[in-house]
CSV table of C-alpha atoms and ligand atoms in Angstrom, one decimal:
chain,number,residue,atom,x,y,z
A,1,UNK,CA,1.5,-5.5,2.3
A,2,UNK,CA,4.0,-4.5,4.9
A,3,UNK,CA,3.4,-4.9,8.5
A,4,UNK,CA,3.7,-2.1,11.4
A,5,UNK,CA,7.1,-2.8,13.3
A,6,UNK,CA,9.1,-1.1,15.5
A,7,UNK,CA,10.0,2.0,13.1
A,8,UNK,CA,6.3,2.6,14.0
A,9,UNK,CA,6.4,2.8,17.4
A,10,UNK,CA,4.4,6.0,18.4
A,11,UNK,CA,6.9,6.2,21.9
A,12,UNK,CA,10.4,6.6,19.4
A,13,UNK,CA,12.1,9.7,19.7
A,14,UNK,CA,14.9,11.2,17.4
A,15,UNK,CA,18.0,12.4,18.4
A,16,UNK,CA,17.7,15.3,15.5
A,17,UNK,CA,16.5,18.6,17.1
A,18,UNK,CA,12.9,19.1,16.7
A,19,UNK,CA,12.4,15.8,14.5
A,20,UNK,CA,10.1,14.7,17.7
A,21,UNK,CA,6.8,16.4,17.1
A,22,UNK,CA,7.2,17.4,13.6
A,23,UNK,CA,4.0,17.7,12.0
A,24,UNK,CA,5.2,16.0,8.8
A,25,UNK,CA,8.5,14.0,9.1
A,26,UNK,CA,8.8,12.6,12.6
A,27,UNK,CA,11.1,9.8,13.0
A,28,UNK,CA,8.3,7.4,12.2
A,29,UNK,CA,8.2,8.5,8.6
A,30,UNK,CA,11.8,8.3,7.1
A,31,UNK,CA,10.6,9.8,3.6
A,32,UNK,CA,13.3,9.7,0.9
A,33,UNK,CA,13.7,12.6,-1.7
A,34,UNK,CA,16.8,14.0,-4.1
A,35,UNK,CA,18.5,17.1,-2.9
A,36,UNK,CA,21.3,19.5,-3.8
A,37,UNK,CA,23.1,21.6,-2.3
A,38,UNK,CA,23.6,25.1,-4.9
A,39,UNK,CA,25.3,23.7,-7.6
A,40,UNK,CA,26.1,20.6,-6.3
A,41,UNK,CA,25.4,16.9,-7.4
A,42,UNK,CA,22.5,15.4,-6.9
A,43,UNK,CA,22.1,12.9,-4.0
A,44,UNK,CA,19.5,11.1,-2.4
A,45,UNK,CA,18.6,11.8,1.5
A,46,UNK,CA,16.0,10.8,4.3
A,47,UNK,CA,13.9,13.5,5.8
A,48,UNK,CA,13.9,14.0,9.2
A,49,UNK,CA,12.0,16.6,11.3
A,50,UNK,CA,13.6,20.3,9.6
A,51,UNK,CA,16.5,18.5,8.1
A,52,UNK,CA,17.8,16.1,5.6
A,53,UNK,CA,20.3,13.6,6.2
A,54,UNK,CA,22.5,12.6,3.0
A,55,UNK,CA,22.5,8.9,2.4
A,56,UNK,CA,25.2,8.7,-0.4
A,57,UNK,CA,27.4,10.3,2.5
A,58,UNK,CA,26.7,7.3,5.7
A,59,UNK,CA,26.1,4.8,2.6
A,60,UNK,CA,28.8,2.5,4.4
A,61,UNK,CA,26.2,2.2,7.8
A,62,UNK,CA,23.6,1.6,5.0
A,63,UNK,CA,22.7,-2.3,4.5
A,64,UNK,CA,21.3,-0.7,0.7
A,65,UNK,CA,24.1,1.3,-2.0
A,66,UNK,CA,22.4,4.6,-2.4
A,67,UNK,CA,23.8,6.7,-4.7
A,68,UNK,CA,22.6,8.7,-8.0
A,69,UNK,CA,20.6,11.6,-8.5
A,70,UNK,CA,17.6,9.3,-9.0
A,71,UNK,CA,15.4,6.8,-6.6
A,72,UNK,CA,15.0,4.4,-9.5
A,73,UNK,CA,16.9,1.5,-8.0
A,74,UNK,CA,15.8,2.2,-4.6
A,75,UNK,CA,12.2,1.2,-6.0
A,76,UNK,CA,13.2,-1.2,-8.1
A,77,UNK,CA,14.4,-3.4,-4.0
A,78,UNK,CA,12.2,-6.0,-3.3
A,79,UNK,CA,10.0,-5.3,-0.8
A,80,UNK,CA,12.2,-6.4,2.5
A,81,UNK,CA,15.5,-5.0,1.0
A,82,UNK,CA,13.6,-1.5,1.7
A,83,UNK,CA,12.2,-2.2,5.1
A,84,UNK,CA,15.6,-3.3,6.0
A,85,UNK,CA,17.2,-0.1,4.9
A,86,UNK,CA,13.7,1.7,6.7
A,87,UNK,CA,15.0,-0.1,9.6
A,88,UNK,CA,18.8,0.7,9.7
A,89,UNK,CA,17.8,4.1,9.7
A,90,UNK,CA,15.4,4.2,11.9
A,91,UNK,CA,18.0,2.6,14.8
A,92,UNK,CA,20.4,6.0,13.0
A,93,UNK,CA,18.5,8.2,13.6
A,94,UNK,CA,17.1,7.4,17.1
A,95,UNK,CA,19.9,6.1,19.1
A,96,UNK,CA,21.7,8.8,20.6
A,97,UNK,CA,25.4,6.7,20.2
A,98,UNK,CA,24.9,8.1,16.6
A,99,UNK,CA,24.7,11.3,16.9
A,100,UNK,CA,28.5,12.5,16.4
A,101,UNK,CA,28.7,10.3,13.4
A,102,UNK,CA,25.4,11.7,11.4
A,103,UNK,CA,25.7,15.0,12.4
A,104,UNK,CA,27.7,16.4,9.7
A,105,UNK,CA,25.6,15.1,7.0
A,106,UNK,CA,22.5,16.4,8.2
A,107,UNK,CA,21.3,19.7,6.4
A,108,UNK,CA,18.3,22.1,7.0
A,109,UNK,CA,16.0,21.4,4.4
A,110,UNK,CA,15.1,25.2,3.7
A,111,UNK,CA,19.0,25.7,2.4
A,112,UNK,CA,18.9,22.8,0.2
A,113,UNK,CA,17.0,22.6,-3.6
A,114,UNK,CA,14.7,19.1,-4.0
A,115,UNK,CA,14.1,17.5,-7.3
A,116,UNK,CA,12.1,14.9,-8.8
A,117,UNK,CA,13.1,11.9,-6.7
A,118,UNK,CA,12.8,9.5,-9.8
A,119,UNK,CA,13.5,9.4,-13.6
A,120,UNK,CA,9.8,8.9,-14.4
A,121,UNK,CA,9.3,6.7,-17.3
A,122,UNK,CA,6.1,6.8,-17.8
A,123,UNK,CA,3.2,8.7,-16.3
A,124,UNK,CA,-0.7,8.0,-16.0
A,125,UNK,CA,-3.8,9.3,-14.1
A,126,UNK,CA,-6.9,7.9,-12.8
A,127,UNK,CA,-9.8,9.0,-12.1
A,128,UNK,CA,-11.0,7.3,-9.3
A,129,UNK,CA,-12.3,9.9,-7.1
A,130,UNK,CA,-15.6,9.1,-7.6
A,131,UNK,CA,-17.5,12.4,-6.4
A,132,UNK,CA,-15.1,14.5,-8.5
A,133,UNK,CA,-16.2,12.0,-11.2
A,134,UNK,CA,-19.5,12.7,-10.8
A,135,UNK,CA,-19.3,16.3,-10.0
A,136,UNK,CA,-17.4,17.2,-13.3
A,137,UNK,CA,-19.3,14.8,-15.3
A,138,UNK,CA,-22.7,16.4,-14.4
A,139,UNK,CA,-21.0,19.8,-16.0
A,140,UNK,CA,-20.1,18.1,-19.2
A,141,UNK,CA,-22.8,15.7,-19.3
A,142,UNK,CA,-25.6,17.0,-17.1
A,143,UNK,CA,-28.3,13.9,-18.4
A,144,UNK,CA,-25.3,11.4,-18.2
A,145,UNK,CA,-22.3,12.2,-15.2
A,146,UNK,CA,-20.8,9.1,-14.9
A,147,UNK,CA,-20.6,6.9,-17.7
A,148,UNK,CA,-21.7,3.0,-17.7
A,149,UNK,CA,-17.6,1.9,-17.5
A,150,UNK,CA,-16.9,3.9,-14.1
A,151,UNK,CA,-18.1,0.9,-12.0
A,152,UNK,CA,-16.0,-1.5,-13.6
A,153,UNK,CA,-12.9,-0.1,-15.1
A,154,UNK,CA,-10.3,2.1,-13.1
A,155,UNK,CA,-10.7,4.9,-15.7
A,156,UNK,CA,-7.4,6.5,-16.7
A,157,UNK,CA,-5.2,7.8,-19.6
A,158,UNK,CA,-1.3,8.0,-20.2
A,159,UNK,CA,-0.4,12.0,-19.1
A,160,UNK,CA,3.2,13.5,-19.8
A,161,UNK,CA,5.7,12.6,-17.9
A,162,UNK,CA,8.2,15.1,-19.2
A,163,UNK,CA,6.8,18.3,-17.6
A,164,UNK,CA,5.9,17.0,-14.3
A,165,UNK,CA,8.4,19.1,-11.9
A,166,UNK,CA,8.8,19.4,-8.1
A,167,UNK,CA,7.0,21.5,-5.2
A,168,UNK,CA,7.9,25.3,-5.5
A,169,UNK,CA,8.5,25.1,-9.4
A,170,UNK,CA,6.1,27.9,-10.7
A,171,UNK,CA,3.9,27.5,-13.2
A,172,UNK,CA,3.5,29.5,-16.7
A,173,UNK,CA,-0.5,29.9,-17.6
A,174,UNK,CA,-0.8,27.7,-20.7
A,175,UNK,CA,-2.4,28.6,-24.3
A,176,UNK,CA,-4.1,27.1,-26.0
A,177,UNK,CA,-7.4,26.1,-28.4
A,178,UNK,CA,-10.7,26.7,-26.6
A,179,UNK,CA,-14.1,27.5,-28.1
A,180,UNK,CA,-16.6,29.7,-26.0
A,181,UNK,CA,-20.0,28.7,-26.1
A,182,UNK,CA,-21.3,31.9,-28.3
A,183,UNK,CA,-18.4,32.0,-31.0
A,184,UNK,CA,-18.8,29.8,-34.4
A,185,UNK,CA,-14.9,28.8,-34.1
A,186,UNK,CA,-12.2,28.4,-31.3
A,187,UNK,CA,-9.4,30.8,-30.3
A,188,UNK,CA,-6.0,29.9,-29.2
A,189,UNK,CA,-5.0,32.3,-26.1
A,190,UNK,CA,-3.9,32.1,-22.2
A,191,UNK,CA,-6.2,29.5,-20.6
A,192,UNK,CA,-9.1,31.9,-18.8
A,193,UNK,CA,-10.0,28.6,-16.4
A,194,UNK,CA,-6.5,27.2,-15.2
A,195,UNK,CA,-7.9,24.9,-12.3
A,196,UNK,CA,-5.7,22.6,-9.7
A,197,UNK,CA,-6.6,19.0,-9.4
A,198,UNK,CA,-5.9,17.5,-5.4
A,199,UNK,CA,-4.6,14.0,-6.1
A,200,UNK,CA,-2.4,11.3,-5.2
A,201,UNK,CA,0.6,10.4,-6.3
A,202,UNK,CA,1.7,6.6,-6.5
A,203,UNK,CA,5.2,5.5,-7.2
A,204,UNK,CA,5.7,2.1,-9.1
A,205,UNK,CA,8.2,0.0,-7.6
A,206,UNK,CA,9.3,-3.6,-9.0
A,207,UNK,CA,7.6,-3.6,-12.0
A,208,UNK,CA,6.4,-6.3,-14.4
A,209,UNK,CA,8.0,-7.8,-17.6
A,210,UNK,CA,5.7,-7.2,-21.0
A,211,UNK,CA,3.0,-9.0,-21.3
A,212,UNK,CA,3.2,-10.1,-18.0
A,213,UNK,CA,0.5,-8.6,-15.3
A,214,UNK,CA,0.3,-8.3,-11.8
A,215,UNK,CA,-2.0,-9.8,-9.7
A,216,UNK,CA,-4.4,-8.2,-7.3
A,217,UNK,CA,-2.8,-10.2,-3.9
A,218,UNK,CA,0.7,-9.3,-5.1
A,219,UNK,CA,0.4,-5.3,-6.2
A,220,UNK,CA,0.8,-3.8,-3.2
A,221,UNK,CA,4.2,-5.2,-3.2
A,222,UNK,CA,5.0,-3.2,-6.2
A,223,UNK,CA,4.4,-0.1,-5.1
A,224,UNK,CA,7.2,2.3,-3.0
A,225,UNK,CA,5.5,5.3,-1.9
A,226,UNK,CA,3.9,7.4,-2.2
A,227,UNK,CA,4.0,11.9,-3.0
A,228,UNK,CA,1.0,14.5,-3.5
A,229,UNK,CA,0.3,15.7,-6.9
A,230,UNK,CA,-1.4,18.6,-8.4
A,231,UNK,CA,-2.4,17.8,-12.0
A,232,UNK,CA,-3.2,21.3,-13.4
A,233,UNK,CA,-6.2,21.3,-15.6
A,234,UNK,CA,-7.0,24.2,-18.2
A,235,UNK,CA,-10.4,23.4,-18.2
A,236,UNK,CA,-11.7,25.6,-21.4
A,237,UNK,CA,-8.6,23.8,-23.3
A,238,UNK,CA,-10.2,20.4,-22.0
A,239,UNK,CA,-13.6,20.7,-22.9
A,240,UNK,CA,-13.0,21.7,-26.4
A,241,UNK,CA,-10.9,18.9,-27.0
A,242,UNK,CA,-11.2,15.7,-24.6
A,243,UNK,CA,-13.5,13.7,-27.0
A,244,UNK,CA,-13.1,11.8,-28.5
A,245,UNK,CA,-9.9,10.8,-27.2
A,246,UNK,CA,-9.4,12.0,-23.6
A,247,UNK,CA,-7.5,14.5,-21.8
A,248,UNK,CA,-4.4,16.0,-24.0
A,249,UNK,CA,-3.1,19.8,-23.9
A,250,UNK,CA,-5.8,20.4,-21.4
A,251,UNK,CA,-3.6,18.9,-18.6
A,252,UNK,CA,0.3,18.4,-20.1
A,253,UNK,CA,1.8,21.3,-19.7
A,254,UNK,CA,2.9,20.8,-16.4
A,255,UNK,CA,2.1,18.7,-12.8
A,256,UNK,CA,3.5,19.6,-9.5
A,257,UNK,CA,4.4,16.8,-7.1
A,258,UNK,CA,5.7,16.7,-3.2
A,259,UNK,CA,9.4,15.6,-3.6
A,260,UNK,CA,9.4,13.6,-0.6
A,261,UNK,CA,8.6,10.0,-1.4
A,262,UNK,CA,6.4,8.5,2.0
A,263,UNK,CA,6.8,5.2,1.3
A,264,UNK,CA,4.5,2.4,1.4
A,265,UNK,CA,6.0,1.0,5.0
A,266,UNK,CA,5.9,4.0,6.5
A,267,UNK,CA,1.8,4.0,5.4
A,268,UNK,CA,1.2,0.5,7.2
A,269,UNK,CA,-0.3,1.7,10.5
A,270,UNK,CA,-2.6,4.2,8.1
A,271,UNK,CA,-4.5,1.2,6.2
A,272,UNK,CA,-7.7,1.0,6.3
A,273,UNK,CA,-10.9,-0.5,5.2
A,274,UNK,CA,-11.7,0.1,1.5
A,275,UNK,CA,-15.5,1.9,1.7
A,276,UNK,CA,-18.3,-0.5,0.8
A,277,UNK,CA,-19.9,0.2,-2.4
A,278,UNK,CA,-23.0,1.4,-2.2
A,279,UNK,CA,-25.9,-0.8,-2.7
A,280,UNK,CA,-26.6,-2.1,-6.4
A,281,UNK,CA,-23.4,-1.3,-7.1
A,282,UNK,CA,-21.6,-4.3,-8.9
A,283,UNK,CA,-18.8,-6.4,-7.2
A,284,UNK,CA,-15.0,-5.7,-8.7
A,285,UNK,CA,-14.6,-8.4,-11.7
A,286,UNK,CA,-12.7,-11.1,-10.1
A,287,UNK,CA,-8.9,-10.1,-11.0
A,288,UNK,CA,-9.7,-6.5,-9.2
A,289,UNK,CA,-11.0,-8.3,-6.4
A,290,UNK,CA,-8.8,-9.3,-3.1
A,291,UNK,CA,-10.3,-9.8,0.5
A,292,UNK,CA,-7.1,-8.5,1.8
A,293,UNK,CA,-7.3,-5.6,-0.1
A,294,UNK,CA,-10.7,-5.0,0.5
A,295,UNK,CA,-9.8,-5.2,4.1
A,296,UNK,CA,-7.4,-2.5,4.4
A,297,UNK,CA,-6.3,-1.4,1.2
A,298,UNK,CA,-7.1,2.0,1.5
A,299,UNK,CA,-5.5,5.1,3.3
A,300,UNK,CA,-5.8,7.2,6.3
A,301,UNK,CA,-5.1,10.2,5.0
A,302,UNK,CA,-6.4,13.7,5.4
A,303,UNK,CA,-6.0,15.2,2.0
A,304,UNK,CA,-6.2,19.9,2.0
A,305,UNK,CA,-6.3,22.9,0.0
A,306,UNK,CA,-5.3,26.0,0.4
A,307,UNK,CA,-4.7,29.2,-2.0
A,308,UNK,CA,-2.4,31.9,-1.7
A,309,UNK,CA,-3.0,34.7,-4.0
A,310,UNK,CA,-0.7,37.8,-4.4
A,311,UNK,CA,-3.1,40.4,-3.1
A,312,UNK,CA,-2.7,37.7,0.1
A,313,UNK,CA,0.6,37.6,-0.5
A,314,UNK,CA,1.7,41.3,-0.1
A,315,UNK,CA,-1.0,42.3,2.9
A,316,UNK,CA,1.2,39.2,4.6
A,317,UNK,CA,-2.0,37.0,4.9
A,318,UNK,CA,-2.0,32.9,5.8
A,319,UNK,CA,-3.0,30.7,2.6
A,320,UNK,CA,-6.4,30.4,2.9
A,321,UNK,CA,-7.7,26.5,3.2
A,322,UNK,CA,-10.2,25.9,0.2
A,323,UNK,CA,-10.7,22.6,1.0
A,324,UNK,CA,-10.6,19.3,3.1
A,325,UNK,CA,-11.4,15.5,2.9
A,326,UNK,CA,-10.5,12.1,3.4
A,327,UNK,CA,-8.4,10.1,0.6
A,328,UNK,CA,-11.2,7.6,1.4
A,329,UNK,CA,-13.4,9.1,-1.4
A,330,UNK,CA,-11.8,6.8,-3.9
A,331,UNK,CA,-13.9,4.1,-5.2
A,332,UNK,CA,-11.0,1.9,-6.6
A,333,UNK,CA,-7.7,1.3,-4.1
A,334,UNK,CA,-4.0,1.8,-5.3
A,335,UNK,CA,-3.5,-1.4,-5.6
A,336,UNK,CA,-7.0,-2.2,-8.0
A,337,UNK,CA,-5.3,1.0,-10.6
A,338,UNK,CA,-1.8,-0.7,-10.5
A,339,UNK,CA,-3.5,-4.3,-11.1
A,340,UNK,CA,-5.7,-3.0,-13.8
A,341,UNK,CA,-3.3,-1.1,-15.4
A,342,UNK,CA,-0.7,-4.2,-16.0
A,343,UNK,CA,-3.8,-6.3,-16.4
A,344,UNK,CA,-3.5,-6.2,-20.6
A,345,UNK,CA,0.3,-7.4,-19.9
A,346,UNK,CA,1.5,-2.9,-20.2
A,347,UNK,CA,4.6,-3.4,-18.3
A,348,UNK,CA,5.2,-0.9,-15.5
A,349,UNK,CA,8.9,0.1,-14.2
A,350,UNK,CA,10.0,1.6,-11.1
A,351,UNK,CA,9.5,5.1,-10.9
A,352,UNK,CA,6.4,5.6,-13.0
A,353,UNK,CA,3.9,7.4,-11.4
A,354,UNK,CA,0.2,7.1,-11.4
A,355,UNK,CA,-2.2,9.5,-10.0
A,356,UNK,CA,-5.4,8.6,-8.3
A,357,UNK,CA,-7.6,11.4,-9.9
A,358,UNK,CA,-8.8,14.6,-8.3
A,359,UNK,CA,-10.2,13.3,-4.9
A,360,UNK,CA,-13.1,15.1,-3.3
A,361,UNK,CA,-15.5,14.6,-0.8
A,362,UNK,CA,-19.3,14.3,-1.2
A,363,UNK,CA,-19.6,17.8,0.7
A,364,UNK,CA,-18.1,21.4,-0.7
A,365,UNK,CA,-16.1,21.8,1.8
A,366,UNK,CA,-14.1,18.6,0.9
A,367,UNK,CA,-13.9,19.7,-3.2
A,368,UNK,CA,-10.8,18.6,-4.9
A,369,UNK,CA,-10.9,21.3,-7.2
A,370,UNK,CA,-12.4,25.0,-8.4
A,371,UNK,CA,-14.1,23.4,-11.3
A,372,UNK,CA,-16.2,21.8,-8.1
A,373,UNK,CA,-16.1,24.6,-5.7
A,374,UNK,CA,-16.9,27.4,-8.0
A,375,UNK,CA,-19.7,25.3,-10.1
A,376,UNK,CA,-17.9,25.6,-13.3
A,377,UNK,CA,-17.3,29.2,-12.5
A,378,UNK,CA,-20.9,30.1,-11.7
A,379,UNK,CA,-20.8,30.5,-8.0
A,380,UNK,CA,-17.3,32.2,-7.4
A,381,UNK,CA,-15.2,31.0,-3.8
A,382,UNK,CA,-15.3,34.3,-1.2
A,383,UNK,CA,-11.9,34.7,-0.2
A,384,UNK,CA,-11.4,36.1,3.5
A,385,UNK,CA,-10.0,39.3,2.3
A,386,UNK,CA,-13.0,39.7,-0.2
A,387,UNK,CA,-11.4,38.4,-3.5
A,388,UNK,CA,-13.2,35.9,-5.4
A,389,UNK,CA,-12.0,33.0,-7.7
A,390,UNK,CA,-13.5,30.9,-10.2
A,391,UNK,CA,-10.8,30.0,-11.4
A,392,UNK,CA,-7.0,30.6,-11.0
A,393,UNK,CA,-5.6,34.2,-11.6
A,394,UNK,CA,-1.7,35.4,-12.0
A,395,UNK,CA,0.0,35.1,-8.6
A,396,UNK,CA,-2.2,32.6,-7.2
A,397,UNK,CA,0.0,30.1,-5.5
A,398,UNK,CA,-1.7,26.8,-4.9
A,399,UNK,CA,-0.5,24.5,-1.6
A,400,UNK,CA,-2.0,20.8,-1.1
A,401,UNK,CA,-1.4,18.9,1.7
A,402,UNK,CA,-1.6,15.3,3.2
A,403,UNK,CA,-1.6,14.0,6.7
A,404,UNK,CA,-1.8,10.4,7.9
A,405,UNK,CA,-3.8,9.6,11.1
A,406,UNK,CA,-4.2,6.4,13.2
A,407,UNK,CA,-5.1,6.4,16.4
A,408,UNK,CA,-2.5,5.1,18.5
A,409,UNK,CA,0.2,6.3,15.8
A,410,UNK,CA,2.0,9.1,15.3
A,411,UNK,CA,0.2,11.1,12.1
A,412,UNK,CA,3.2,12.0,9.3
A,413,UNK,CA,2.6,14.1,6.5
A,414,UNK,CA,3.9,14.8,2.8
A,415,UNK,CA,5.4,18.0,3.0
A,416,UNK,CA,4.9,20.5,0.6
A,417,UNK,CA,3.1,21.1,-2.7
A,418,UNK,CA,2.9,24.3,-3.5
A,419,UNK,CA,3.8,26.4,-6.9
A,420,UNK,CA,2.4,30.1,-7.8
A,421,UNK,CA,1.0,30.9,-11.5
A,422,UNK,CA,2.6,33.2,-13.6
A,423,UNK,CA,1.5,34.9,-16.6
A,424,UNK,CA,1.3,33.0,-20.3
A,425,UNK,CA,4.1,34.0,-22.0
B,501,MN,MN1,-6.3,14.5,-12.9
């Protein structure tokens, strides 16, 4: 697990104009992403403060060849190849004798278009957010919320990696098969309980042959970063069809993920203490077990919610926060899903991405989803302006959020995640 350095150092200013300060991409985050500029090629960049700065342009002050419209073989660096290039930049960025150099290749982020910042392979989520867990289990299975396996196997199953897209890419209402509780057969028609899911994104790094695994002490090394992800649920869709087999149209048609990759070194200062389980609870089997990953493999990050619908929209009203909570609430770590997950010898390769699951806190105010909030659409959410939801409507533009704290540190956050529904076509 990498170390806090000097790239950390909560007194480092940037020479970039209003980088110092900036809620999500100080100079102590250095987040890469993939950018264009109109029609232009894709190329990879580093995020800094309201601006971008292209990397394939100052590649020759870079001690890494970036180039491509994909991340893929900046994962694929061992572990100090990346903190050396984390470092390079960092000195860029912050001495002033730069300045003339960089200047021209920095952009402002609002007039640029971000894309996915890897070819993603291969795509799974978790389910490791253990109140959500036991929240939506209770709904399907009031007598029997959370199944005998939670405790010792990082649930998950393989999603769709094909229509995950990038913040701001709107999302079509899907159809599909649902049965309601009074009719004799299903109907196929727009999902009438779309739902967001607050998760984590985690972006595989180095991977591992076939049929080779990865072991607990060594996993953290094979992951690059990190980005927030919204995996949309249609939750009629998914309770007609999830068993016997899992999740399948219910949650495919499309995810949304923050294009800004926060890698794993710019996390170090935000590790902390994975929570204890509670008592009776059984220990990790031994190849999910590591002291050091006990000890701080989980993160210090301040996870939100917050829903814009069009009625907000037009009156020119704020998103409206629907929830908060710490990415604490997960009762396996990141590197416990990627150790599991390679544990039957399933080789992983840079750029897949695993989600965490839908994180939520124990309280309602810290739900990860409406599915939670609403009570499976029994108790609809008050909005400020009087609206209700129980579940998503036409216009509604969802926006999650993540922010790292540490005290002593400067926090840095994720940037956005935000895309609006539009109607089934
Ligand atoms: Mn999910």
């Amino acid at each position: 697990m990498t170390m806090i350095d000097a790239t950390h150092d909560p007194a480092l200013t940037s020479w970039v104009p209003g980088a110092d300060g900036h809620a999500d991409f100080p100079i102590q985050n250095l987040p890469y992403g993939i950018f264009s500029i109109g029609d232009g090629e894709k190329r990879p960049a580093v995020a800094i403060g309201d601006k971008l700065l292209d990397l394939s342009a100052v590649s020759g002050l870079l001690p890494v060849e970036l180039r491509g419209a994909t991340l893929n073989a900046l994962f694929a660096l061992p572990a100090e190849r990346r903190l050396a290039l984390r470092r390079k930049l960092s000195e860029l960025l912050s001495e002033d004798n730069h300045r003339p150099a960089l200047t021209p290749y920095l952009h402002d982020r609002s007039a640029v278009t971000m894309h996915l910042p890897a070819a993603i392979g291969d795509y799974t989520d978790f389910y490791v957010g253990i109140h959500h867990a036991n929240n939506i289990g209770r709904q399907f299975r009031p007598d029997n919320p959370l199944l005998p396996n939670y405790k010792y196997v990082p649930i998950g199953y393989h999603g769709r990696a094909s229509s995950i897209r990038p913040s701001g890419v709107p999302l079509v209402r899907p159809k599909g098969q649902r049965k309601p509780p009074e009719a004799d057969v299903p109907v196929v028609a727009p999902s009438a309980r779309l739902d967001y899911e607050l998760e984590l994104g985690v972006w595989i790094g180095r991977g591992n042959a076939l049929g080779e695994t990865i072991p607990i002490g060594e996993a953290a090394d094979h992951i690059a970063g990190f980005c927030l992800l919204n995996d949309w649920s249609a939750r009629d869709f998914q309770a007609w069809e999830y068993q016997p087999l899992g999740p399948f149209l219910a949650k495919n048609f499309q995810s949304t993920i923050s294009p800004w990759v926060v890698t794993a070194e710019a996390l170090a200062p935000f590790r902390i203490a994975q929570p204890e389980r509670p008592e009776g609870d059984p220990k990790p089997l031994p190849y999910l077990w590591d002291a050091d990953d006990q000890g701080r493999g989980a993160l210090g990050i301040e996870l939100g919610v917050h829903l814009l619908t069009a009625k907000m929209r037009e009156a020119g009203l704020p998103p409206h926060r629907l929830s908060k909570g710490p990415a604490s609430n997960m009762y396996w770590t990141v590197a416990q899903i990627v150790t599991h997950h390679a544990s039957n010898g399933c080789n992983l390769q840079p750029g897949d991405l695993l989600g965490t699951g839908t994180i939520s806190a124990p309280s309602e105010d810290g739900f990860g989803s409406l599915m939670e909030l609403s009570r499976g659409g029994t108790q609809p959410v008050k909005l400020p302006n009087g609206e209700e939801r129980s579940f998503l409507q036409d216009g509604d533009e969802v926006l999650l959020s993540a922010t790292a704290r540490a005290d002593g540190y400067v926090p840095i956050g994720f940037g956005e995640c935000r895309a609006v529904v539009l109607p089934a076509r």
